[in-house]
Amino acid sequence: MSVFHRLDERDGHNDDVARRPGGYRNVLRFRQRREKPVEPGKVAVVLSGGGNRGVVQVGMLRALVEAGVHPDVVVGTSVGSLNAAALARDPSSKGVDDLEAVWIGLSRERLFGDGRLTRAWRLASRASYLFGSEGLAEIIDGFGVERFSDLAVPLRVIACDLGTGAEAVFASGLLKPALLASCALPGVYAPVVHDGRLLVDGGVVNNVPVSHALAGPIEHVYVCDTSAELDAQLPRSALEVITRSFAIARQSRARRDEERYGSDPRVVFLPRVEDRRRPFDFGGADDLIAAGYTAARDFLAARTAAVASG
């Protein structure tokens, strides 16, 4: 039985164990630790949007897994929905290894590979986007999961309904279109038609979807929020203007939510890690994953010690 209230008539839960595709490269960058159980109670893990900063969430997830955090539900927006799907597919150290391998293999050319002539043609033809999403689709196909019901852990994916401006929450059915919609950065990737709606990036309406984690009987929520403060460097290209404007628009909601849930004893925000890269720079993944892991590991250890000491 799902621990969550039904979101709509189509909502369901995920009973089946994930299928594990072959061909993944193990990336073991940290000594494996024996997992210790956390205090009892239903657990949710929430992953925010944040573009290329989503790489830090890999280290955060490794720290959570090593600390014995086993999610009963995972919720993700935008790039966080991709990481959430990977965790829901295999919520173990091996699953994190697979996700790390994906991030280390990412590049601007893979995700935004269309040339200037192609982009110019799209602008001239009044297309609604600049880049094709084939690279993103390839990453999703690599998960080897077709439907939400194939995942090991229930997953909630947040997108934005471009027609109504409302949140669209997906928890059942086909996984790929839901993830493509949640990651469809306006103006960069094409809006996605799914479930009878025209959808764009979930960060437009709810970049840190803690509210959906608390929609059911959850006692512990761990939030991996990598939507950091604005970069001090001003944008240098049209694409960077788009991404910076989007970041400004979503920050006010994120700040309100952190203030709202920061005092909730059920909710734990893992520490952010500084990332000085520009929006389309995917270099330095190893160091950022390690930094996210170290910060989260030390934070969780200190929190556990504080709870144990009373």
Short mmCIF file of C-alpha atoms in Angstrom, two decimals:
data_model
loop_
_atom_site.label_atom_id
_atom_site.label_comp_id
_atom_site.label_asym_id
_atom_site.label_seq_id
_atom_site.Cartn_x
_atom_site.Cartn_y
_atom_site.Cartn_z
CA MET A 1 0.00 0.00 0.00
CA SER A 2 1.30 3.45 -0.83
CA VAL A 3 2.10 5.67 2.13
CA PHE A 4 0.81 8.65 0.19
CA HIS A 5 -2.65 10.04 -0.40
CA ARG A 6 -3.77 9.75 -4.00
CA LEU A 7 -2.86 12.81 -6.02
CA ASP A 8 -5.47 12.09 -8.67
CA GLU A 9 -7.36 9.21 -10.22
CA ARG A 10 -4.32 8.03 -12.11
CA ASP A 11 -2.06 7.90 -9.07
CA GLY A 12 -0.66 4.60 -7.97
CA HIS A 13 2.26 3.14 -6.13
CA ASN A 14 5.26 1.24 -7.26
CA ASP A 15 5.25 -2.39 -6.17
CA ASP A 16 7.82 -3.87 -8.49
CA VAL A 17 11.55 -4.10 -8.03
CA ALA A 18 13.57 -2.04 -10.50
CA ARG A 19 15.16 -3.69 -13.46
CA ARG A 20 18.88 -3.10 -13.39
CA PRO A 21 20.30 -2.51 -16.86
CA GLY A 22 23.76 -3.67 -17.68
CA GLY A 23 26.59 -1.64 -19.12
CA TYR A 24 27.04 0.76 -16.23
CA ARG A 25 30.51 1.61 -15.09
CA ASN A 26 31.06 1.37 -11.36
CA VAL A 27 32.64 4.51 -9.98
CA LEU A 28 33.75 3.78 -6.43
CA ARG A 29 35.31 6.95 -5.16
CA PHE A 30 34.65 6.50 -1.46
CA ARG A 31 35.35 3.59 0.83
CA GLN A 32 32.06 1.74 1.28
CA ARG A 33 30.72 1.94 4.80
CA ARG A 34 28.37 -0.31 6.64
CA GLU A 35 24.94 1.24 6.50
CA LYS A 36 23.41 2.13 9.87
CA PRO A 37 19.64 2.40 10.29
CA VAL A 38 18.15 5.79 11.06
CA GLU A 39 15.42 6.38 13.63
CA PRO A 40 12.14 4.62 12.75
CA GLY A 41 9.44 6.29 10.66
CA LYS A 42 8.56 6.79 7.03
CA VAL A 43 11.28 8.65 5.08
CA ALA A 44 11.12 10.94 2.05
CA VAL A 45 14.03 12.34 0.04
CA VAL A 46 13.44 15.59 -1.88
CA LEU A 47 15.71 16.75 -4.71
CA SER A 48 15.55 20.29 -6.05
CA GLY A 49 16.19 21.71 -9.47
CA GLY A 50 19.45 23.50 -10.10
CA GLY A 51 20.81 22.66 -13.55
CA ASN A 52 24.43 21.56 -13.59
CA ARG A 53 24.55 22.02 -9.80
CA GLY A 54 22.53 18.81 -9.56
CA VAL A 55 25.85 16.95 -9.60
CA VAL A 56 26.29 17.79 -5.90
CA GLN A 57 23.17 15.76 -5.12
CA VAL A 58 25.09 12.61 -6.06
CA GLY A 59 27.40 13.13 -3.10
CA MET A 60 24.47 14.00 -0.84
CA LEU A 61 22.68 10.78 -1.81
CA ARG A 62 25.80 8.72 -1.13
CA ALA A 63 26.01 10.19 2.36
CA LEU A 64 22.32 9.47 3.00
CA VAL A 65 22.66 5.85 1.83
CA GLU A 66 25.75 5.30 3.97
CA ALA A 67 23.91 6.79 6.95
CA GLY A 68 21.22 4.14 6.55
CA VAL A 69 18.53 6.41 5.11
CA HIS A 70 16.17 4.21 3.08
CA PRO A 71 13.47 6.32 1.39
CA ASP A 72 9.83 5.30 1.30
CA VAL A 73 9.22 7.93 -1.37
CA VAL A 74 11.41 10.19 -3.50
CA VAL A 75 10.30 13.57 -4.89
CA GLY A 76 12.15 15.53 -7.57
CA THR A 77 11.91 18.64 -9.69
CA SER A 78 13.85 19.42 -12.88
CA VAL A 79 17.37 17.96 -12.71
CA GLY A 80 16.42 16.69 -9.28
CA SER A 81 13.79 14.50 -10.92
CA LEU A 82 16.54 12.69 -12.87
CA ASN A 83 18.54 12.08 -9.71
CA ALA A 84 15.34 11.11 -7.89
CA ALA A 85 14.50 8.55 -10.56
CA ALA A 86 17.98 7.03 -10.27
CA LEU A 87 17.59 6.74 -6.48
CA ALA A 88 14.07 5.30 -6.80
CA ARG A 89 15.39 2.77 -9.32
CA ASP A 90 18.09 1.50 -6.94
CA PRO A 91 18.30 3.14 -3.48
CA SER A 92 21.66 1.58 -2.64
CA SER A 93 25.35 2.38 -2.91
CA LYS A 94 25.37 0.59 -6.26
CA GLY A 95 22.58 2.86 -7.48
CA VAL A 96 24.58 5.92 -6.46
CA ASP A 97 27.62 4.51 -8.27
CA ASP A 98 25.55 4.25 -11.45
CA LEU A 99 24.30 7.82 -11.07
CA GLU A 100 27.82 9.10 -10.48
CA ALA A 101 28.97 7.46 -13.69
CA VAL A 102 26.19 9.28 -15.57
CA TRP A 103 27.20 12.68 -14.20
CA ILE A 104 30.91 12.16 -14.87
CA GLY A 105 30.03 11.42 -18.48
CA LEU A 106 27.98 14.59 -18.99
CA SER A 107 29.13 17.51 -21.11
CA ARG A 108 27.66 20.59 -22.74
CA GLU A 109 28.02 18.91 -26.12
CA ARG A 110 25.99 15.91 -25.00
CA LEU A 111 23.08 17.91 -23.57
CA PHE A 112 23.20 21.06 -25.72
CA GLY A 113 24.90 19.84 -28.86
CA ASP A 114 22.94 21.64 -31.59
CA GLY A 115 25.09 24.04 -33.61
CA ARG A 116 24.57 27.74 -34.23
CA LEU A 117 22.92 27.23 -37.61
CA THR A 118 20.37 24.86 -36.11
CA ARG A 119 19.60 27.29 -33.31
CA ALA A 120 19.36 30.18 -35.75
CA TRP A 121 16.94 28.22 -37.92
CA ARG A 122 14.75 27.48 -34.92
CA LEU A 123 14.67 31.13 -33.97
CA ALA A 124 13.85 32.15 -37.54
CA SER A 125 11.09 29.56 -37.75
CA ARG A 126 9.61 30.73 -34.44
CA ALA A 127 10.26 27.43 -32.69
CA SER A 128 9.57 27.32 -28.96
CA TYR A 129 13.03 26.02 -28.05
CA LEU A 130 16.72 26.22 -28.95
CA PHE A 131 18.01 22.71 -28.30
CA GLY A 132 16.77 19.23 -29.01
CA SER A 133 16.41 16.97 -25.97
CA GLU A 134 17.94 13.84 -27.53
CA GLY A 135 20.88 13.86 -25.11
CA LEU A 136 18.55 14.12 -22.14
CA ALA A 137 16.36 11.34 -23.51
CA GLU A 138 19.42 9.13 -23.92
CA ILE A 139 20.27 9.55 -20.24
CA ILE A 140 16.73 8.61 -19.22
CA ASP A 141 16.77 5.56 -21.50
CA GLY A 142 19.98 4.50 -19.74
CA PHE A 143 18.04 4.02 -16.50
CA GLY A 144 16.39 1.00 -18.11
CA VAL A 145 13.03 1.82 -16.53
CA GLU A 146 9.91 2.31 -18.61
CA ARG A 147 7.16 2.94 -16.06
CA PHE A 148 6.89 4.35 -12.54
CA SER A 149 5.71 0.91 -11.41
CA ASP A 150 9.09 -0.54 -12.42
CA LEU A 151 10.87 1.49 -9.75
CA ALA A 152 11.89 0.02 -6.39
CA VAL A 153 10.62 3.08 -4.47
CA PRO A 154 7.61 5.33 -5.18
CA LEU A 155 8.55 8.48 -7.09
CA ARG A 156 6.87 11.88 -7.50
CA VAL A 157 7.97 14.05 -10.46
CA ILE A 158 7.01 17.74 -10.59
CA ALA A 159 6.40 19.68 -13.82
CA CYS A 160 4.56 22.89 -14.72
CA ASP A 161 1.35 22.96 -16.79
CA LEU A 162 2.04 25.73 -19.29
CA GLY A 163 -1.67 26.13 -20.02
CA THR A 164 -2.89 26.70 -16.46
CA GLY A 165 0.30 27.58 -14.58
CA ALA A 166 -0.45 24.83 -12.08
CA GLU A 167 1.83 22.11 -10.79
CA ALA A 168 1.62 18.77 -12.56
CA VAL A 169 2.57 15.83 -10.36
CA PHE A 170 3.34 12.46 -11.91
CA ALA A 171 3.48 9.26 -9.90
CA SER A 172 2.36 6.59 -12.33
CA GLY A 173 2.41 5.73 -16.01
CA LEU A 174 5.35 6.25 -18.36
CA LEU A 175 8.49 7.62 -16.71
CA LYS A 176 10.35 9.15 -19.66
CA PRO A 177 7.84 11.86 -20.71
CA ALA A 178 7.39 12.91 -17.08
CA LEU A 179 11.15 13.37 -16.62
CA LEU A 180 11.53 15.17 -19.95
CA ALA A 181 8.73 17.53 -18.94
CA SER A 182 10.19 18.21 -15.50
CA CYS A 183 13.54 19.11 -17.13
CA ALA A 184 12.14 21.16 -20.03
CA LEU A 185 13.83 24.47 -19.22
CA PRO A 186 11.67 27.14 -20.89
CA GLY A 187 13.17 28.43 -24.12
CA VAL A 188 16.02 25.93 -23.97
CA TYR A 189 14.22 22.60 -24.36
CA ALA A 190 10.88 22.08 -26.09
CA PRO A 191 7.73 21.88 -23.94
CA VAL A 192 6.50 18.31 -23.59
CA VAL A 193 2.97 17.19 -24.40
CA HIS A 194 2.02 14.51 -21.87
CA ASP A 195 -1.19 13.41 -20.23
CA GLY A 196 -3.12 15.92 -22.33
CA ARG A 197 -1.11 18.89 -21.07
CA LEU A 198 1.70 21.11 -22.37
CA LEU A 199 4.44 20.92 -19.77
CA VAL A 200 7.69 22.68 -18.88
CA ASP A 201 10.30 22.59 -16.11
CA GLY A 202 8.86 21.93 -12.65
CA GLY A 203 11.18 24.54 -11.15
CA VAL A 204 8.89 27.22 -12.59
CA VAL A 205 6.28 26.44 -9.92
CA ASN A 206 7.98 24.38 -7.21
CA ASN A 207 11.74 24.03 -7.30
CA VAL A 208 12.08 22.41 -3.86
CA PRO A 209 8.94 20.26 -3.58
CA VAL A 210 8.94 19.59 0.17
CA SER A 211 5.16 20.00 0.25
CA HIS A 212 4.68 16.83 -1.78
CA ALA A 213 6.93 14.87 0.56
CA LEU A 214 4.70 15.91 3.45
CA ALA A 215 1.49 14.96 1.61
CA GLY A 216 1.47 11.57 3.33
CA PRO A 217 2.37 10.06 6.72
CA ILE A 218 6.06 10.96 6.61
CA GLU A 219 8.16 11.41 9.73
CA HIS A 220 11.51 12.33 8.15
CA VAL A 221 12.24 14.44 5.07
CA TYR A 222 15.79 14.90 3.79
CA VAL A 223 16.12 17.80 1.34
CA CYS A 224 18.92 17.97 -1.24
CA ASP A 225 18.60 21.59 -2.37
CA THR A 226 21.28 22.70 -4.82
CA SER A 227 19.54 25.85 -6.05
CA ALA A 228 22.26 28.12 -4.71
CA GLU A 229 22.42 31.89 -4.60
CA LEU A 230 22.96 33.78 -7.83
CA ASP A 231 26.42 33.65 -9.32
CA ALA A 232 28.33 36.92 -8.91
CA GLN A 233 29.31 36.71 -12.59
CA LEU A 234 26.83 38.33 -14.91
CA PRO A 235 25.53 36.26 -17.89
CA ARG A 236 27.58 36.43 -21.07
CA SER A 237 25.22 34.83 -23.58
CA ALA A 238 21.54 34.62 -24.44
CA LEU A 239 21.39 31.14 -22.92
CA GLU A 240 22.89 32.35 -19.67
CA VAL A 241 20.40 35.24 -19.60
CA ILE A 242 17.58 32.68 -19.86
CA THR A 243 18.94 30.45 -17.11
CA ARG A 244 19.73 33.36 -14.78
CA SER A 245 16.28 34.88 -15.25
CA PHE A 246 14.75 31.51 -14.51
CA ALA A 247 16.87 31.19 -11.36
CA ILE A 248 15.74 34.62 -10.13
CA ALA A 249 12.08 33.74 -10.73
CA ARG A 250 12.22 30.53 -8.72
CA GLN A 251 14.33 31.82 -5.81
CA SER A 252 11.57 33.69 -4.00
CA ARG A 253 9.44 30.54 -3.68
CA ALA A 254 12.46 28.52 -2.57
CA ARG A 255 13.31 31.05 0.16
CA ARG A 256 9.71 31.07 1.43
CA ASP A 257 9.63 27.29 1.54
CA GLU A 258 12.92 27.09 3.42
CA GLU A 259 11.63 29.56 5.98
CA ARG A 260 8.37 27.63 6.22
CA TYR A 261 9.84 24.16 6.56
CA GLY A 262 13.18 25.00 8.17
CA SER A 263 11.60 24.93 11.63
CA ASP A 264 9.61 21.76 10.97
CA PRO A 265 11.26 18.99 13.04
CA ARG A 266 10.45 16.45 10.31
CA VAL A 267 12.45 18.31 7.65
CA VAL A 268 16.25 18.30 7.33
CA PHE A 269 17.98 20.49 4.73
CA LEU A 270 21.39 19.09 3.85
CA PRO A 271 24.15 21.72 3.54
CA ARG A 272 24.72 23.33 0.16
CA VAL A 273 28.11 23.28 -1.53
CA GLU A 274 29.56 26.25 -3.36
CA ASP A 275 29.66 25.83 -7.12
CA ARG A 276 31.28 28.66 -9.10
CA ARG A 277 30.81 27.13 -12.55
CA ARG A 278 28.80 28.83 -15.25
CA PRO A 279 25.37 27.29 -16.07
CA PHE A 280 26.50 25.13 -19.00
CA ASP A 281 29.82 23.97 -17.54
CA PHE A 282 29.77 20.27 -16.57
CA GLY A 283 33.45 19.98 -15.65
CA GLY A 284 34.77 19.19 -12.19
CA ALA A 285 32.09 16.61 -11.40
CA ASP A 286 34.42 14.47 -9.27
CA ASP A 287 35.35 17.33 -6.93
CA LEU A 288 31.78 18.56 -6.55
CA ILE A 289 30.44 15.08 -5.82
CA ALA A 290 33.17 14.65 -3.20
CA ALA A 291 32.38 18.05 -1.66
CA GLY A 292 28.66 17.27 -1.50
CA TYR A 293 29.38 13.91 0.07
CA THR A 294 31.76 15.28 2.70
CA ALA A 295 29.46 18.13 3.72
CA ALA A 296 26.42 15.86 3.98
CA ARG A 297 28.31 13.07 5.76
CA ASP A 298 29.71 15.40 8.41
CA PHE A 299 26.35 17.13 8.85
CA LEU A 300 24.48 13.85 9.32
CA ALA A 301 27.12 12.51 11.72
CA ALA A 302 26.94 15.66 13.84
CA ARG A 303 23.14 15.51 13.82
CA THR A 304 23.13 11.87 14.90
CA ALA A 305 25.60 12.62 17.70
CA ALA A 306 23.48 15.55 18.89
CA VAL A 307 20.34 13.39 18.97
CA ALA A 308 22.16 10.61 20.83
CA SER A 309 23.46 13.02 23.48
CA GLY A 310 19.97 14.31 24.10
#
